[in-house]
Structure formats: C-alpha cells, structure tokens
Amino acid sequence: NFIGVEVTHARAARLLHTLMLHAMRFAAAVASLCTVNALHVHASVIRTHAKSSRSTSAAMVGNQADGTPLVGLPPANVLAPGGYTKQIPDLLAQEEALQMVKTTFEDALKKNVNLVRVSNPMFLNSKGGFNDNLNGVERPASFSPRDYKDTTLEVPFSLAKWKRWALHHYDVPAGKGIVTNFNGLRCDDDVDFTHSLYIDQFDWEKVITREDRTVEYLQQTVKGVYAAVTVTEQAVSKKFGIKPLLPEQITFISSDEMIEMYPDATPKERENLVAKEHGAVFIMGIGGFDGPTPADGKTLRHDGRAPDYDDWTTQRPDGGYGINGDLMVWNPLLGMAFELSSMGIRVDKDVLVKQLDIMGCPERADNLWHRLLLDGTLPLSIGGGVGP
C-alpha cells in the first residue's frame, strides 16, 4: 500500500525479526547492569528490567574504585553492595509485574483519554514522510526486501506521524482516539541504564477540534495520562507490597519559567530541580530555537523536537511558546528526573509550514504525509508516546 507498511515476503519478516531479537538481547545486556524497581520507571521499565548479575555488578563497582563514574552506568551508590535491593526478587514475578504495569496502564489510558486500541506497522516506506525524524540526524534501521530492491523500508523511530494518518484511515471522530503498543529500533540512541536501542512504548493520538488547540485542553489531557500512571502505581504497589512514591497531582511548569528560576543551570539540571521539588511535573514548551533559525547560532529551547508533529511555536497565554511538553517524575533511587511521556497538540497546516522553515527543511512539504496534512486530509489532533 501507499505507505509501504505491508510487506508480505516471509524472508523480509524474518530479517526484521532477527534484527529486533539482536537489539533486544543487546538492550538486555545493558539493562543487566542494574535492575530498577518497576514502579520507579513505570511505563519505561521495558528498557531496564533485564536480569541482574552479581559478578557484573561487582566488576562495575570495582571499576569505580577511583571515584570516576563510567559512562552509561547508574550512580555508584546504586551499584555498590547493598545499594539496591530488588523489590520483586523472583524473575517470573518481575515479568508478571511488568505485564501488569502494561495492561493496567493501557486500560486506564483508554478510559481516561477515550482511546481504542489498534494495530501498527513494523515498517514504513522511507519516501512517504511517515517516519518520525526525531532531531533530523538519527539513522533509521532500514532494508530493501528481496523482491522490491527499489523500495527502502524503515523501522519507525516512533509512530508520531503515522498515528495521525491512522485517525484519518479509521475515520475517528473528534473527541476520540487510538492507542497502540509500538516496538521499534533507534540505532543512534544513547545506551545506558535508562536508554536502549529497542523501543517498547504506548503511542496514542486523538482527534480534536480547532477550539481544542489550547493550553487548557493540553493540561486536561495530561492529567488523564498522569492519572493512568498513578492508578498503575497503586495497583502494582498493592499486589506486590511496594510503597507508592508519586504525588496525587501533577505540577505544570513552562521551560521559560524554568530558565527564569535557574538561569545558570543546564536543561537537564533544571529538570532534576523541578522534578525533585514536585515529584511529578509537565514541562510545557519544548522544541525549536530561541532565534529565528538554527543558522543564527541561538540556543536550543530546552530540548529538540521535530518540526512536523508537536506545535512548539504557538504562543501561550503566559507569553511563552509551545503547546506541547514532557511528563517527568522524580526517581529517588537514581536521584534524577525520569521522563515518562512526550506529548502535545499537533501542528496545523500553518504551523507546519512555519516550523519547517524555522528548522531549514521546507522541502519536507513535498512528502506524501505532509501533503495530506496541508490539503486538510489529516485531522487536527493531540498525541504522544508513553514509555521510553
């Protein structure tokens, strides 16, 4: 079909399956350096839950004897003997808890945000513009099927843009949306105790009206997503006897406010400061630059965001820009902020053109996906990913 998501040749399917198995095993090897309590990471546990190894942990602690931390490893106090005790020691019970996290969260998310589960593609045609471009420099895992040498298929980074097409495909009405359990690969992602090459997350998207493109609607939706997180924490805590950690309510703050509060801190340091203070925060206004174009040498506004899904240029009532953001919680075990979700109100056709120009890639408007948005085929929407 026109987005290249249906590949029927068995060899192509086996090739991707083998590739994903290798990625999962590599992710498990990295994650085995430190198993983190499932409740500390909630929907992101998929990336860090592999088996713990005493010999590996002992070797890592030894490597840090001089006080120098090794890149990609958890804090030394976590790795040290007695630094972390598994809340669920039994490996099969861990798997049961992980599955409970996923099913409980998905059910609550569907209820709170009014979503229906759908299937999703394993491949996307590289020429359609349906793949998430992330920051524009990451390499997708790709291949050409034996019988279609002129076609390049990519394993998606995320389903940020495909989901909006799916809303059109399923003819979803305003106020309703879709959710899917997405698995993907990121060849150039950081590989450490919170990141992997393998992605396992929930991707969701919801049709909205023009009147819904507001900060109020964004915050209302964020509260629904966060409520699904806390319901999941309570359910798993009750079943496995683990003390819950998250606050009942989430705090909203903008990246502009954070700069005013901590002008000399880096974006990551600001995240740590506000997450530690509030326990759970939604940081609004992420993406773009504080100058007209990247060529001006201006500073990235908190963090990178692709120009063709989240709206990071619309001005908010508080004077800041961007009706999108990141949901973060404080992880006391690791002593750091932990991102659970990136989400936002999506670009309309005018914002798309503006953000493509800001990022210096107006040629993307010629891609199939972008043409569908510009001609009004794709609906207005809000969406995000929950997990990695």
Short mmCIF file of C-alpha atoms in Angstrom, two decimals:
data_model
loop_
_atom_site.label_atom_id
_atom_site.label_comp_id
_atom_site.label_asym_id
_atom_site.label_seq_id
_atom_site.Cartn_x
_atom_site.Cartn_y
_atom_site.Cartn_z
CA ASN A 1 0.00 0.00 0.00
CA PHE A 2 0.97 3.64 -0.35
CA ILE A 3 2.80 3.91 2.97
CA GLY A 4 4.66 0.68 2.50
CA VAL A 5 3.69 -0.93 5.78
CA GLU A 6 2.57 -4.27 4.37
CA VAL A 7 5.48 -6.48 3.43
CA THR A 8 4.30 -9.98 2.62
CA HIS A 9 7.54 -11.73 1.84
CA ALA A 10 8.45 -14.12 4.65
CA ARG A 11 12.19 -13.52 4.30
CA ALA A 12 11.79 -9.81 4.91
CA ALA A 13 9.75 -10.53 8.01
CA ARG A 14 12.35 -12.98 9.31
CA LEU A 15 15.10 -10.44 8.66
CA LEU A 16 13.42 -7.82 10.81
CA HIS A 17 12.58 -10.37 13.48
CA THR A 18 16.25 -11.37 13.71
CA LEU A 19 17.30 -7.74 13.86
CA MET A 20 14.88 -7.00 16.66
CA LEU A 21 15.99 -10.05 18.62
CA HIS A 22 19.60 -8.85 18.44
CA ALA A 23 18.53 -5.40 19.60
CA MET A 24 16.53 -6.83 22.49
CA ARG A 25 19.42 -9.02 23.60
CA PHE A 26 21.81 -6.08 23.45
CA ALA A 27 19.34 -3.96 25.43
CA ALA A 28 19.03 -6.75 28.00
CA ALA A 29 22.82 -6.95 28.33
CA VAL A 30 22.98 -3.23 29.06
CA ALA A 31 19.99 -3.32 31.38
CA SER A 32 21.50 -6.20 33.35
CA LEU A 33 23.98 -3.72 34.81
CA CYS A 34 21.22 -2.59 37.13
CA THR A 35 17.64 -3.77 37.58
CA VAL A 36 15.44 -0.88 38.64
CA ASN A 37 12.21 -1.15 40.61
CA ALA A 38 9.35 -1.29 38.11
CA LEU A 39 7.41 1.35 40.00
CA HIS A 40 10.26 3.82 39.75
CA VAL A 41 10.13 3.73 35.99
CA HIS A 42 6.51 2.75 35.30
CA ALA A 43 5.94 2.63 31.53
CA SER A 44 9.67 2.84 30.81
CA VAL A 45 10.53 -0.37 32.66
CA ILE A 46 10.65 -2.26 29.38
CA ARG A 47 14.07 -0.78 28.73
CA THR A 48 15.65 -1.59 32.09
CA HIS A 49 14.16 -4.75 33.53
CA ALA A 50 16.58 -7.50 32.48
CA LYS A 51 18.24 -9.98 34.83
CA SER A 52 20.67 -8.74 37.45
CA SER A 53 24.18 -10.20 37.55
CA ARG A 54 26.19 -10.29 40.76
CA SER A 55 29.53 -10.78 39.02
CA THR A 56 28.84 -7.92 36.58
CA SER A 57 27.76 -5.58 39.37
CA ALA A 58 30.84 -6.45 41.42
CA ALA A 59 33.09 -5.74 38.44
CA MET A 60 31.43 -2.39 37.85
CA VAL A 61 31.81 -1.33 41.44
CA GLY A 62 35.49 -2.24 41.18
CA ASN A 63 35.86 -0.15 38.07
CA GLN A 64 34.64 2.86 40.02
CA ALA A 65 37.07 2.39 42.90
CA ASP A 66 38.91 5.57 41.91
CA GLY A 67 35.69 7.55 42.19
CA THR A 68 35.37 8.11 38.45
CA PRO A 69 31.91 7.11 37.15
CA LEU A 70 31.76 5.03 34.00
CA VAL A 71 29.68 6.45 31.16
CA GLY A 72 26.28 4.84 30.86
CA LEU A 73 26.20 3.24 34.32
CA PRO A 74 23.88 4.05 37.24
CA PRO A 75 25.19 6.04 40.24
CA ALA A 76 27.91 4.29 42.25
CA ASN A 77 25.71 4.10 45.37
CA VAL A 78 23.18 2.02 43.41
CA LEU A 79 25.84 -0.38 42.14
CA ALA A 80 27.59 -0.81 45.48
CA PRO A 81 26.78 -3.93 47.53
CA GLY A 82 23.57 -3.25 49.42
CA GLY A 83 22.93 -0.13 47.37
CA TYR A 84 19.82 -1.55 45.78
CA THR A 85 17.58 -4.39 46.88
CA LYS A 86 15.13 -5.83 44.42
CA GLN A 87 11.55 -5.23 45.45
CA ILE A 88 10.49 -8.30 43.44
CA PRO A 89 13.40 -10.80 43.59
CA ASP A 90 11.73 -13.62 41.65
CA LEU A 91 12.34 -13.23 37.91
CA LEU A 92 8.99 -14.66 36.85
CA ALA A 93 7.24 -12.42 39.35
CA GLN A 94 9.11 -9.49 37.79
CA GLU A 95 7.71 -10.43 34.40
CA GLU A 96 4.25 -10.69 35.93
CA ALA A 97 4.65 -7.22 37.41
CA LEU A 98 5.87 -5.79 34.12
CA GLN A 99 2.88 -7.20 32.28
CA MET A 100 0.59 -5.86 34.98
CA VAL A 101 2.12 -2.41 34.53
CA LYS A 102 1.41 -2.52 30.80
CA THR A 103 -2.14 -3.88 30.93
CA THR A 104 -3.24 -1.73 33.86
CA PHE A 105 -1.82 1.41 32.32
CA GLU A 106 -3.29 0.74 28.87
CA ASP A 107 -6.77 0.12 30.29
CA ALA A 108 -6.63 3.30 32.38
CA LEU A 109 -5.27 5.38 29.48
CA LYS A 110 -8.02 4.18 27.15
CA LYS A 111 -10.65 5.10 29.73
CA ASN A 112 -9.19 8.49 30.70
CA VAL A 113 -8.40 9.79 27.21
CA ASN A 114 -11.15 7.92 25.27
CA LEU A 115 -8.94 5.72 23.10
CA VAL A 116 -9.39 2.47 21.15
CA ARG A 117 -6.52 0.03 20.63
CA VAL A 118 -5.37 -0.59 17.03
CA SER A 119 -2.54 -2.46 15.31
CA ASN A 120 0.54 -0.67 13.97
CA PRO A 121 3.14 -1.14 11.21
CA MET A 122 6.59 -2.68 11.66
CA PHE A 123 7.92 -0.93 8.54
CA LEU A 124 7.36 2.38 6.79
CA ASN A 125 8.32 3.43 3.28
CA SER A 126 11.28 5.80 3.56
CA LYS A 127 9.87 8.12 0.85
CA GLY A 128 6.48 8.76 2.37
CA GLY A 129 7.46 11.06 5.23
CA PHE A 130 5.57 8.90 7.73
CA ASN A 131 8.55 8.13 9.97
CA ASP A 132 9.42 10.34 12.92
CA ASN A 133 12.54 12.36 12.05
CA LEU A 134 13.44 12.95 15.71
CA ASN A 135 16.22 15.56 15.62
CA GLY A 136 16.90 15.01 11.92
CA VAL A 137 20.30 13.32 12.32
CA GLU A 138 19.47 9.83 13.64
CA ARG A 139 19.78 6.85 11.27
CA PRO A 140 16.79 4.55 10.89
CA ALA A 141 17.22 0.78 10.75
CA SER A 142 16.33 0.04 7.13
CA PHE A 143 16.38 -2.64 4.45
CA SER A 144 15.12 -3.45 0.97
CA PRO A 145 13.04 -6.63 0.54
CA ARG A 146 14.45 -9.19 -1.89
CA ASP A 147 11.65 -8.73 -4.41
CA TYR A 148 11.46 -4.94 -4.06
CA LYS A 149 15.04 -3.73 -4.39
CA ASP A 150 13.99 -0.20 -5.30
CA THR A 151 11.98 0.18 -2.08
CA THR A 152 13.63 1.09 1.22
CA LEU A 153 11.67 0.20 4.32
CA GLU A 154 12.45 1.75 7.71
CA VAL A 155 11.74 0.54 11.22
CA PRO A 156 9.94 3.54 12.77
CA PHE A 157 11.58 5.64 15.46
CA SER A 158 8.07 6.33 16.73
CA LEU A 159 4.56 6.47 15.29
CA ALA A 160 4.18 10.22 15.87
CA LYS A 161 3.11 10.92 12.28
CA TRP A 162 1.70 7.52 11.28
CA LYS A 163 -0.90 7.78 14.08
CA ARG A 164 -2.35 10.95 12.62
CA TRP A 165 -2.81 9.21 9.28
CA ALA A 166 -4.41 6.29 11.16
CA LEU A 167 -7.01 8.68 12.62
CA HIS A 168 -7.97 9.52 9.05
CA HIS A 169 -7.83 5.87 7.97
CA TYR A 170 -10.19 4.75 10.76
CA ASP A 171 -12.38 7.84 10.35
CA VAL A 172 -12.12 8.61 14.07
CA PRO A 173 -14.50 11.37 15.23
CA ALA A 174 -13.47 14.41 17.30
CA GLY A 175 -13.06 13.58 20.98
CA LYS A 176 -11.93 10.01 20.34
CA GLY A 177 -8.55 8.49 19.57
CA ILE A 178 -6.38 5.42 19.12
CA VAL A 179 -3.59 3.75 21.09
CA THR A 180 -1.12 1.07 20.07
CA ASN A 181 1.81 -0.78 21.65
CA PHE A 182 4.73 0.26 19.46
CA ASN A 183 8.02 -1.64 19.10
CA GLY A 184 10.90 -0.01 17.24
CA LEU A 185 14.64 0.48 16.94
CA ARG A 186 16.86 3.52 17.41
CA CYS A 187 20.34 2.85 16.10
CA ASP A 188 21.83 6.11 17.37
CA ASP A 189 20.14 6.33 20.77
CA ASP A 190 22.17 6.53 23.95
CA VAL A 191 22.73 3.10 25.52
CA ASP A 192 22.76 3.35 29.28
CA PHE A 193 20.72 2.41 32.34
CA THR A 194 17.66 4.34 31.11
CA HIS A 195 18.01 4.02 27.33
CA SER A 196 18.14 1.16 24.85
CA LEU A 197 18.30 0.55 21.12
CA TYR A 198 14.95 -1.23 21.45
CA ILE A 199 11.75 0.76 21.90
CA ASP A 200 8.62 -0.60 23.58
CA GLN A 201 6.09 2.13 24.28
CA PHE A 202 2.45 3.13 24.03
CA ASP A 203 1.71 5.54 21.17
CA TRP A 204 -1.63 7.34 21.18
CA GLU A 205 -3.36 10.02 19.12
CA LYS A 206 -6.75 11.73 19.47
CA VAL A 207 -8.85 13.85 17.10
CA ILE A 208 -9.59 17.37 18.36
CA THR A 209 -11.40 20.45 17.10
CA ARG A 210 -9.90 23.84 16.27
CA GLU A 211 -11.26 25.12 19.60
CA ASP A 212 -9.36 22.40 21.47
CA ARG A 213 -5.94 23.74 20.44
CA THR A 214 -5.42 25.39 23.83
CA VAL A 215 -3.23 25.09 26.90
CA GLU A 216 -6.31 24.17 28.92
CA TYR A 217 -7.10 21.20 26.70
CA LEU A 218 -3.45 20.11 26.76
CA GLN A 219 -3.36 20.20 30.56
CA GLN A 220 -6.67 18.38 30.86
CA THR A 221 -5.29 15.59 28.68
CA VAL A 222 -2.01 15.46 30.60
CA LYS A 223 -3.98 14.97 33.82
CA GLY A 224 -5.73 12.00 32.23
CA VAL A 225 -2.43 10.44 31.20
CA TYR A 226 -0.89 11.04 34.63
CA ALA A 227 -3.94 9.59 36.37
CA ALA A 228 -3.37 6.38 34.39
CA VAL A 229 0.21 6.34 35.72
CA THR A 230 -0.85 6.75 39.36
CA VAL A 231 -3.61 4.14 39.04
CA THR A 232 -0.98 1.74 37.73
CA GLU A 233 1.39 2.55 40.59
CA GLN A 234 -1.32 1.96 43.17
CA ALA A 235 -2.38 -1.37 41.63
CA VAL A 236 1.15 -2.77 41.42
CA SER A 237 2.05 -1.43 44.87
CA LYS A 238 -0.95 -3.18 46.39
CA LYS A 239 -0.29 -6.51 44.68
CA PHE A 240 3.46 -6.68 45.38
CA GLY A 241 3.69 -4.74 48.66
CA ILE A 242 5.75 -1.84 47.32
CA LYS A 243 5.44 1.66 48.77
CA PRO A 244 3.99 4.12 46.20
CA LEU A 245 6.05 7.22 45.51
CA LEU A 246 4.20 9.54 43.16
CA PRO A 247 2.17 12.60 44.22
CA GLU A 248 -1.57 12.56 43.57
CA GLN A 249 -1.44 15.66 41.34
CA ILE A 250 0.96 16.71 38.61
CA THR A 251 2.53 20.20 38.54
CA PHE A 252 2.62 22.28 35.34
CA ILE A 253 5.58 24.50 34.55
CA SER A 254 6.99 26.01 31.37
CA SER A 255 10.54 25.80 30.05
CA ASP A 256 10.56 29.63 30.10
CA GLU A 257 9.75 29.69 33.83
CA MET A 258 12.49 27.16 34.48
CA ILE A 259 15.06 29.36 32.74
CA GLU A 260 14.00 32.32 34.89
CA MET A 261 14.19 30.21 38.05
CA TYR A 262 17.54 28.58 37.25
CA PRO A 263 19.31 30.75 34.62
CA ASP A 264 22.72 29.16 35.14
CA ALA A 265 21.55 25.53 35.07
CA THR A 266 21.50 23.23 32.05
CA PRO A 267 18.15 21.89 30.78
CA LYS A 268 18.78 18.52 32.44
CA GLU A 269 19.74 20.19 35.71
CA ARG A 270 16.51 22.22 35.58
CA GLU A 271 14.52 19.03 35.03
CA ASN A 272 16.15 17.47 38.08
CA LEU A 273 15.47 20.51 40.24
CA VAL A 274 11.77 20.84 39.44
CA ALA A 275 11.11 17.08 39.42
CA LYS A 276 12.73 16.67 42.83
CA GLU A 277 10.72 19.56 44.25
CA HIS A 278 7.32 18.47 42.92
CA GLY A 279 7.64 14.72 42.38
CA ALA A 280 5.82 14.86 39.02
CA VAL A 281 5.88 17.72 36.50
CA PHE A 282 4.76 18.52 32.98
CA ILE A 283 7.23 20.87 31.29
CA MET A 284 5.49 22.92 28.58
CA GLY A 285 7.19 24.46 25.56
CA ILE A 286 9.86 22.13 24.20
CA GLY A 287 11.47 22.32 20.79
CA GLY A 288 12.77 24.93 18.37
CA PHE A 289 15.36 27.63 18.93
CA ASP A 290 15.29 30.96 20.71
CA GLY A 291 16.32 32.66 17.46
CA PRO A 292 14.67 32.85 14.01
CA THR A 293 16.60 29.86 12.60
CA PRO A 294 19.21 27.32 13.76
CA ALA A 295 21.71 29.08 11.49
CA ASP A 296 21.63 32.10 13.80
CA GLY A 297 23.55 30.09 16.35
CA LYS A 298 20.89 30.54 19.00
CA THR A 299 20.29 28.12 21.84
CA LEU A 300 18.04 25.07 21.52
CA ARG A 301 14.92 25.77 23.57
CA HIS A 302 15.21 23.20 26.35
CA ASP A 303 15.36 20.15 24.05
CA GLY A 304 14.96 19.10 20.42
CA ARG A 305 11.65 18.31 18.76
CA ALA A 306 10.86 17.51 15.14
CA PRO A 307 9.07 20.31 13.24
CA ASP A 308 6.21 18.26 11.82
CA TYR A 309 4.22 16.88 14.74
CA ASP A 310 4.30 18.85 18.03
CA ASP A 311 3.34 22.54 17.90
CA TRP A 312 6.18 24.37 19.62
CA THR A 313 5.64 27.85 18.11
CA THR A 314 2.06 28.79 19.08
CA GLN A 315 2.12 31.43 21.81
CA ARG A 316 0.52 30.55 25.13
CA PRO A 317 -1.46 33.00 27.32
CA ASP A 318 1.54 33.21 29.68
CA GLY A 319 3.65 34.66 26.86
CA GLY A 320 5.71 31.55 26.26
CA TYR A 321 5.67 29.39 23.16
CA GLY A 322 4.64 25.80 22.56
CA ILE A 323 1.55 23.74 23.37
CA ASN A 324 3.50 20.55 23.97
CA GLY A 325 5.77 19.15 26.65
CA ASP A 326 7.32 16.30 28.62
CA LEU A 327 5.87 14.45 31.62
CA MET A 328 8.60 13.75 34.15
CA VAL A 329 8.75 12.17 37.61
CA TRP A 330 11.43 12.15 40.28
CA ASN A 331 13.30 8.85 40.62
CA PRO A 332 14.69 8.75 44.19
CA LEU A 333 16.70 5.60 43.57
CA LEU A 334 18.68 7.15 40.73
CA GLY A 335 18.48 10.70 42.08
CA MET A 336 17.28 12.14 38.78
CA ALA A 337 14.26 13.19 36.77
CA PHE A 338 12.76 10.42 34.69
CA GLU A 339 10.79 11.12 31.51
CA LEU A 340 7.64 9.03 31.15
CA SER A 341 5.99 10.77 28.21
CA SER A 342 6.47 13.29 25.44
CA MET A 343 3.22 14.69 24.05
CA GLY A 344 1.48 17.73 22.69
CA ILE A 345 -1.10 19.34 20.47
CA ARG A 346 0.00 18.70 16.89
CA VAL A 347 0.78 21.19 14.14
CA ASP A 348 -1.93 22.50 11.85
CA LYS A 349 -1.03 23.34 8.25
CA ASP A 350 0.08 26.90 9.03
CA VAL A 351 2.25 25.86 11.97
CA LEU A 352 3.74 23.03 9.90
CA VAL A 353 4.95 25.42 7.20
CA LYS A 354 6.32 27.81 9.84
CA GLN A 355 8.23 25.14 11.76
CA LEU A 356 9.64 23.52 8.61
CA ASP A 357 11.02 26.93 7.65
CA ILE A 358 12.47 27.54 11.12
CA MET A 359 14.30 24.22 11.01
CA GLY A 360 15.51 24.75 7.46
CA CYS A 361 13.70 21.81 5.85
CA PRO A 362 10.81 23.27 3.79
CA GLU A 363 11.33 20.51 1.19
CA ARG A 364 9.59 18.05 3.50
CA ALA A 365 6.31 19.68 2.47
CA ASP A 366 6.58 17.64 -0.74
CA ASN A 367 6.39 14.31 1.13
CA LEU A 368 3.14 12.38 0.93
CA TRP A 369 2.35 12.68 4.65
CA HIS A 370 2.95 16.43 4.65
CA ARG A 371 0.80 16.92 1.54
CA LEU A 372 -2.02 15.05 3.26
CA LEU A 373 -1.77 17.45 6.21
CA LEU A 374 -1.53 20.55 4.04
CA ASP A 375 -4.56 19.63 1.92
CA GLY A 376 -6.71 19.01 5.00
CA THR A 377 -6.95 15.22 4.72
CA LEU A 378 -5.41 14.62 8.16
CA PRO A 379 -7.45 15.78 11.18
CA LEU A 380 -6.33 18.13 13.93
CA SER A 381 -5.00 16.06 16.82
CA ILE A 382 -3.22 15.75 20.14
CA GLY A 383 -0.98 12.80 20.89
CA GLY A 384 2.12 11.38 22.48
CA GLY A 385 4.18 8.40 23.45
CA VAL A 386 4.40 6.82 26.91
CA GLY A 387 7.42 4.71 27.71
CA PRO A 388 11.00 5.23 26.55
#
